[in-house]
Amino acid sequence: MGNFTQASRPMTRHGDDMPVQLVGRIYDAALDAGLWPEVLAGICEFVGGQAAGIISQDALGKASTVHHHVGIDPHYVQIYSRAHSKSDPSVAFCAVEQVVSLPDLVPYDELRAGRFCREWMQPQGLADAAIAVLEKSTLRSEEHTSELQSHHDL
């Protein structure tokens, strides 16, 4: 799932106060970008995910920049930026702050048969993703993506 980094306020791994601590850490990371790997790992732990990332994507040209990620091999980060970000449906179809999964955007059978699933998701053991667009502007769309491991066989 990626490495946790040391931070001034480490999160309790399990417990009722984890969501509150996680929200606090998100605010901390907004001020100190070096905290994002730990925060993304905490989000993965909280939602049961395998990987997470913060991506900005040019809605016009479809170019993307992966700013922070955990649980994804850097090789696959490069592959996503080069080849798969251009066909990411979340920029066009997700409303700001709406959380969706990939089958909400593309029928599951179509997703499984597609190039993105075959070349990017399956080799990493990923079966689904929770996606939340955090901000949209005229030229850029900030997107948080947490890749979730599913019980479906791919």
PDB file of C-alpha atoms in Angstrom:
ATOM      1  CA  MET A   1       0.000   0.000   0.000  1.00  0.00           C
ATOM      2  CA  GLY A   2       2.898   2.451   0.043  1.00  0.00           C
ATOM      3  CA  ASN A   3       4.978   3.788   2.852  1.00  0.00           C
ATOM      4  CA  PHE A   4       3.706   6.005   5.643  1.00  0.00           C
ATOM      5  CA  THR A   5       5.829   9.052   6.271  1.00  0.00           C
ATOM      6  CA  GLN A   6       6.470  10.463   9.717  1.00  0.00           C
ATOM      7  CA  ALA A   7       4.315  13.423  10.620  1.00  0.00           C
ATOM      8  CA  SER A   8       3.728  15.626  13.619  1.00  0.00           C
ATOM      9  CA  ARG A   9       0.326  14.081  14.370  1.00  0.00           C
ATOM     10  CA  PRO A  10       0.331  10.396  13.413  1.00  0.00           C
ATOM     11  CA  MET A  11      -3.076   8.877  12.788  1.00  0.00           C
ATOM     12  CA  THR A  12      -4.486   6.188  15.014  1.00  0.00           C
ATOM     13  CA  ARG A  13      -4.737   3.177  12.738  1.00  0.00           C
ATOM     14  CA  HIS A  14      -8.093   1.962  14.020  1.00  0.00           C
ATOM     15  CA  GLY A  15     -10.742   3.588  16.104  1.00  0.00           C
ATOM     16  CA  ASP A  16     -13.694   5.876  16.093  1.00  0.00           C
ATOM     17  CA  ASP A  17     -11.543   8.996  15.880  1.00  0.00           C
ATOM     18  CA  MET A  18      -9.766   7.959  12.660  1.00  0.00           C
ATOM     19  CA  PRO A  19     -12.122   9.915  10.335  1.00  0.00           C
ATOM     20  CA  VAL A  20     -11.644  13.070  12.409  1.00  0.00           C
ATOM     21  CA  GLN A  21      -7.866  12.596  12.464  1.00  0.00           C
ATOM     22  CA  LEU A  22      -7.852  11.918   8.724  1.00  0.00           C
ATOM     23  CA  VAL A  23      -9.754  15.130   7.966  1.00  0.00           C
ATOM     24  CA  GLY A  24      -7.284  17.043  10.144  1.00  0.00           C
ATOM     25  CA  ARG A  25      -4.365  15.468   8.283  1.00  0.00           C
ATOM     26  CA  ILE A  26      -5.948  16.422   4.929  1.00  0.00           C
ATOM     27  CA  TYR A  27      -6.017  20.049   6.073  1.00  0.00           C
ATOM     28  CA  ASP A  28      -2.392  19.717   7.247  1.00  0.00           C
ATOM     29  CA  ALA A  29      -1.364  18.295   3.856  1.00  0.00           C
ATOM     30  CA  ALA A  30      -3.042  21.196   2.077  1.00  0.00           C
ATOM     31  CA  LEU A  31      -0.477  23.401   3.846  1.00  0.00           C
ATOM     32  CA  ASP A  32       2.459  20.956   3.716  1.00  0.00           C
ATOM     33  CA  ALA A  33       2.536  18.871   0.509  1.00  0.00           C
ATOM     34  CA  GLY A  34       5.105  16.516   2.041  1.00  0.00           C
ATOM     35  CA  LEU A  35       2.317  15.024   4.162  1.00  0.00           C
ATOM     36  CA  TRP A  36       0.242  13.783   1.194  1.00  0.00           C
ATOM     37  CA  PRO A  37       1.802  10.285   0.998  1.00  0.00           C
ATOM     38  CA  GLU A  38       0.842   9.589   4.618  1.00  0.00           C
ATOM     39  CA  VAL A  39      -2.619  11.087   4.146  1.00  0.00           C
ATOM     40  CA  LEU A  40      -3.258   9.081   0.968  1.00  0.00           C
ATOM     41  CA  ALA A  41      -2.126   5.908   2.745  1.00  0.00           C
ATOM     42  CA  GLY A  42      -4.538   6.764   5.576  1.00  0.00           C
ATOM     43  CA  ILE A  43      -7.372   7.241   3.069  1.00  0.00           C
ATOM     44  CA  CYS A  44      -6.553   3.834   1.569  1.00  0.00           C
ATOM     45  CA  GLU A  45      -6.640   2.244   4.992  1.00  0.00           C
ATOM     46  CA  PHE A  46      -9.912   3.938   5.906  1.00  0.00           C
ATOM     47  CA  VAL A  47     -11.769   2.947   2.710  1.00  0.00           C
ATOM     48  CA  GLY A  48     -10.067  -0.438   2.243  1.00  0.00           C
ATOM     49  CA  GLY A  49      -8.202   0.688  -0.853  1.00  0.00           C
ATOM     50  CA  GLN A  50      -4.930  -0.471  -2.324  1.00  0.00           C
ATOM     51  CA  ALA A  51      -3.719   2.794  -3.877  1.00  0.00           C
ATOM     52  CA  ALA A  52      -4.524   6.494  -4.057  1.00  0.00           C
ATOM     53  CA  GLY A  53      -3.371   9.555  -5.906  1.00  0.00           C
ATOM     54  CA  ILE A  54      -3.953  13.233  -6.496  1.00  0.00           C
ATOM     55  CA  ILE A  55      -4.018  14.078 -10.171  1.00  0.00           C
ATOM     56  CA  SER A  56      -4.553  17.316 -12.034  1.00  0.00           C
ATOM     57  CA  GLN A  57      -5.861  16.914 -15.512  1.00  0.00           C
ATOM     58  CA  ASP A  58      -6.194  19.403 -18.332  1.00  0.00           C
ATOM     59  CA  ALA A  59      -9.823  19.026 -19.356  1.00  0.00           C
ATOM     60  CA  LEU A  60      -9.117  20.347 -22.858  1.00  0.00           C
ATOM     61  CA  GLY A  61      -5.917  18.571 -23.850  1.00  0.00           C
ATOM     62  CA  LYS A  62      -6.371  15.641 -21.457  1.00  0.00           C
ATOM     63  CA  ALA A  63      -2.762  15.944 -20.256  1.00  0.00           C
ATOM     64  CA  SER A  64      -2.362  14.875 -16.632  1.00  0.00           C
ATOM     65  CA  THR A  65       0.080  15.350 -13.796  1.00  0.00           C
ATOM     66  CA  VAL A  66       0.216  12.901 -10.905  1.00  0.00           C
ATOM     67  CA  HIS A  67       1.164  15.074  -7.929  1.00  0.00           C
ATOM     68  CA  HIS A  68       1.097  12.464  -5.155  1.00  0.00           C
ATOM     69  CA  HIS A  69       0.439   8.740  -5.044  1.00  0.00           C
ATOM     70  CA  VAL A  70       0.776   5.666  -2.833  1.00  0.00           C
ATOM     71  CA  GLY A  71       0.403   1.997  -3.673  1.00  0.00           C
ATOM     72  CA  ILE A  72       1.082   2.408  -7.398  1.00  0.00           C
ATOM     73  CA  ASP A  73       4.373   1.437  -9.004  1.00  0.00           C
ATOM     74  CA  PRO A  74       6.002   4.558 -10.556  1.00  0.00           C
ATOM     75  CA  HIS A  75       6.122   2.684 -13.866  1.00  0.00           C
ATOM     76  CA  TYR A  76       2.303   2.549 -13.896  1.00  0.00           C
ATOM     77  CA  VAL A  77       2.077   6.218 -12.909  1.00  0.00           C
ATOM     78  CA  GLN A  78       4.044   7.044 -16.070  1.00  0.00           C
ATOM     79  CA  ILE A  79       1.868   4.728 -18.168  1.00  0.00           C
ATOM     80  CA  TYR A  80      -1.281   6.409 -16.827  1.00  0.00           C
ATOM     81  CA  SER A  81       0.047   9.901 -17.593  1.00  0.00           C
ATOM     82  CA  ARG A  82       1.260   8.950 -21.069  1.00  0.00           C
ATOM     83  CA  ALA A  83      -1.458   6.658 -22.342  1.00  0.00           C
ATOM     84  CA  HIS A  84      -4.553   6.406 -20.171  1.00  0.00           C
ATOM     85  CA  SER A  85      -5.303   9.846 -18.768  1.00  0.00           C
ATOM     86  CA  LYS A  86      -6.584  10.938 -22.184  1.00  0.00           C
ATOM     87  CA  SER A  87      -9.466   8.459 -21.970  1.00  0.00           C
ATOM     88  CA  ASP A  88     -10.314   9.027 -18.278  1.00  0.00           C
ATOM     89  CA  PRO A  89     -14.110   9.586 -18.210  1.00  0.00           C
ATOM     90  CA  SER A  90     -14.164  11.138 -14.744  1.00  0.00           C
ATOM     91  CA  VAL A  91     -13.189  14.625 -15.923  1.00  0.00           C
ATOM     92  CA  ALA A  92     -16.148  14.884 -18.263  1.00  0.00           C
ATOM     93  CA  PHE A  93     -18.768  12.969 -16.286  1.00  0.00           C
ATOM     94  CA  CYS A  94     -18.112  13.614 -12.588  1.00  0.00           C
ATOM     95  CA  ALA A  95     -19.557  16.552 -10.723  1.00  0.00           C
ATOM     96  CA  VAL A  96     -17.367  18.302  -8.174  1.00  0.00           C
ATOM     97  CA  GLU A  97     -17.347  16.443  -4.814  1.00  0.00           C
ATOM     98  CA  GLN A  98     -19.389  13.539  -6.225  1.00  0.00           C
ATOM     99  CA  VAL A  99     -17.830  10.156  -5.401  1.00  0.00           C
ATOM    100  CA  VAL A 100     -18.292   7.565  -8.133  1.00  0.00           C
ATOM    101  CA  SER A 101     -16.847   4.176  -8.963  1.00  0.00           C
ATOM    102  CA  LEU A 102     -15.682   3.138 -12.407  1.00  0.00           C
ATOM    103  CA  PRO A 103     -18.839   1.049 -13.097  1.00  0.00           C
ATOM    104  CA  ASP A 104     -20.873   4.234 -12.445  1.00  0.00           C
ATOM    105  CA  LEU A 105     -19.118   5.712 -15.490  1.00  0.00           C
ATOM    106  CA  VAL A 106     -18.617   2.665 -17.718  1.00  0.00           C
ATOM    107  CA  PRO A 107     -20.518  -0.666 -17.682  1.00  0.00           C
ATOM    108  CA  TYR A 108     -18.381  -3.217 -15.827  1.00  0.00           C
ATOM    109  CA  ASP A 109     -18.104  -5.658 -18.762  1.00  0.00           C
ATOM    110  CA  GLU A 110     -17.014  -2.807 -21.036  1.00  0.00           C
ATOM    111  CA  LEU A 111     -14.482  -1.677 -18.412  1.00  0.00           C
ATOM    112  CA  ARG A 112     -13.028  -5.194 -18.097  1.00  0.00           C
ATOM    113  CA  ALA A 113     -12.702  -5.535 -21.872  1.00  0.00           C
ATOM    114  CA  GLY A 114     -11.087  -2.124 -22.320  1.00  0.00           C
ATOM    115  CA  ARG A 115      -7.436  -1.267 -22.773  1.00  0.00           C
ATOM    116  CA  PHE A 116      -7.256   0.703 -19.500  1.00  0.00           C
ATOM    117  CA  CYS A 117      -8.332  -2.315 -17.472  1.00  0.00           C
ATOM    118  CA  ARG A 118      -6.184  -4.809 -19.385  1.00  0.00           C
ATOM    119  CA  GLU A 119      -2.997  -2.708 -19.466  1.00  0.00           C
ATOM    120  CA  TRP A 120      -3.187  -0.657 -16.280  1.00  0.00           C
ATOM    121  CA  MET A 121      -5.610  -2.073 -13.714  1.00  0.00           C
ATOM    122  CA  GLN A 122      -5.265  -5.851 -14.112  1.00  0.00           C
ATOM    123  CA  PRO A 123      -1.439  -5.982 -13.919  1.00  0.00           C
ATOM    124  CA  GLN A 124      -1.657  -4.158 -10.573  1.00  0.00           C
ATOM    125  CA  GLY A 125      -4.490  -6.332  -9.229  1.00  0.00           C
ATOM    126  CA  LEU A 126      -6.948  -3.407  -9.250  1.00  0.00           C
ATOM    127  CA  ALA A 127     -10.616  -4.024  -9.960  1.00  0.00           C
ATOM    128  CA  ASP A 128     -12.367  -0.723  -9.230  1.00  0.00           C
ATOM    129  CA  ALA A 129     -11.723   2.871  -8.254  1.00  0.00           C
ATOM    130  CA  ALA A 130     -13.492   5.494  -6.190  1.00  0.00           C
ATOM    131  CA  ILE A 131     -13.124   8.874  -7.880  1.00  0.00           C
ATOM    132  CA  ALA A 132     -13.901  12.331  -6.530  1.00  0.00           C
ATOM    133  CA  VAL A 133     -13.310  15.477  -8.554  1.00  0.00           C
ATOM    134  CA  LEU A 134     -12.241  18.120  -6.053  1.00  0.00           C
ATOM    135  CA  GLU A 135     -12.253  21.163  -8.300  1.00  0.00           C
ATOM    136  CA  LYS A 136     -13.057  22.126 -11.861  1.00  0.00           C
ATOM    137  CA  SER A 137     -11.980  25.283 -13.582  1.00  0.00           C
ATOM    138  CA  THR A 138     -11.997  26.443 -17.170  1.00  0.00           C
ATOM    139  CA  LEU A 139      -8.692  24.736 -17.963  1.00  0.00           C
ATOM    140  CA  ARG A 140      -7.917  22.283 -15.195  1.00  0.00           C
ATOM    141  CA  SER A 141      -9.794  19.668 -13.222  1.00  0.00           C
ATOM    142  CA  GLU A 142      -8.293  18.529  -9.933  1.00  0.00           C
ATOM    143  CA  GLU A 143      -9.107  14.922  -9.267  1.00  0.00           C
ATOM    144  CA  HIS A 144      -8.532  12.612  -6.324  1.00  0.00           C
ATOM    145  CA  THR A 145      -8.568   8.968  -7.239  1.00  0.00           C
ATOM    146  CA  SER A 146      -8.413   6.103  -4.784  1.00  0.00           C
ATOM    147  CA  GLU A 147      -7.974   2.745  -6.477  1.00  0.00           C
ATOM    148  CA  LEU A 148      -9.843   0.075  -4.564  1.00  0.00           C
ATOM    149  CA  GLN A 149      -9.263  -3.634  -4.555  1.00  0.00           C
ATOM    150  CA  SER A 150     -12.472  -5.519  -5.311  1.00  0.00           C
ATOM    151  CA  HIS A 151     -13.569  -9.099  -4.806  1.00  0.00           C
ATOM    152  CA  HIS A 152     -14.394  -9.441  -8.502  1.00  0.00           C
ATOM    153  CA  ASP A 153     -12.140 -11.639 -10.607  1.00  0.00           C
ATOM    154  CA  LEU A 154     -10.767  -9.744 -13.569  1.00  0.00           C
TER     155      LEU A 154
END
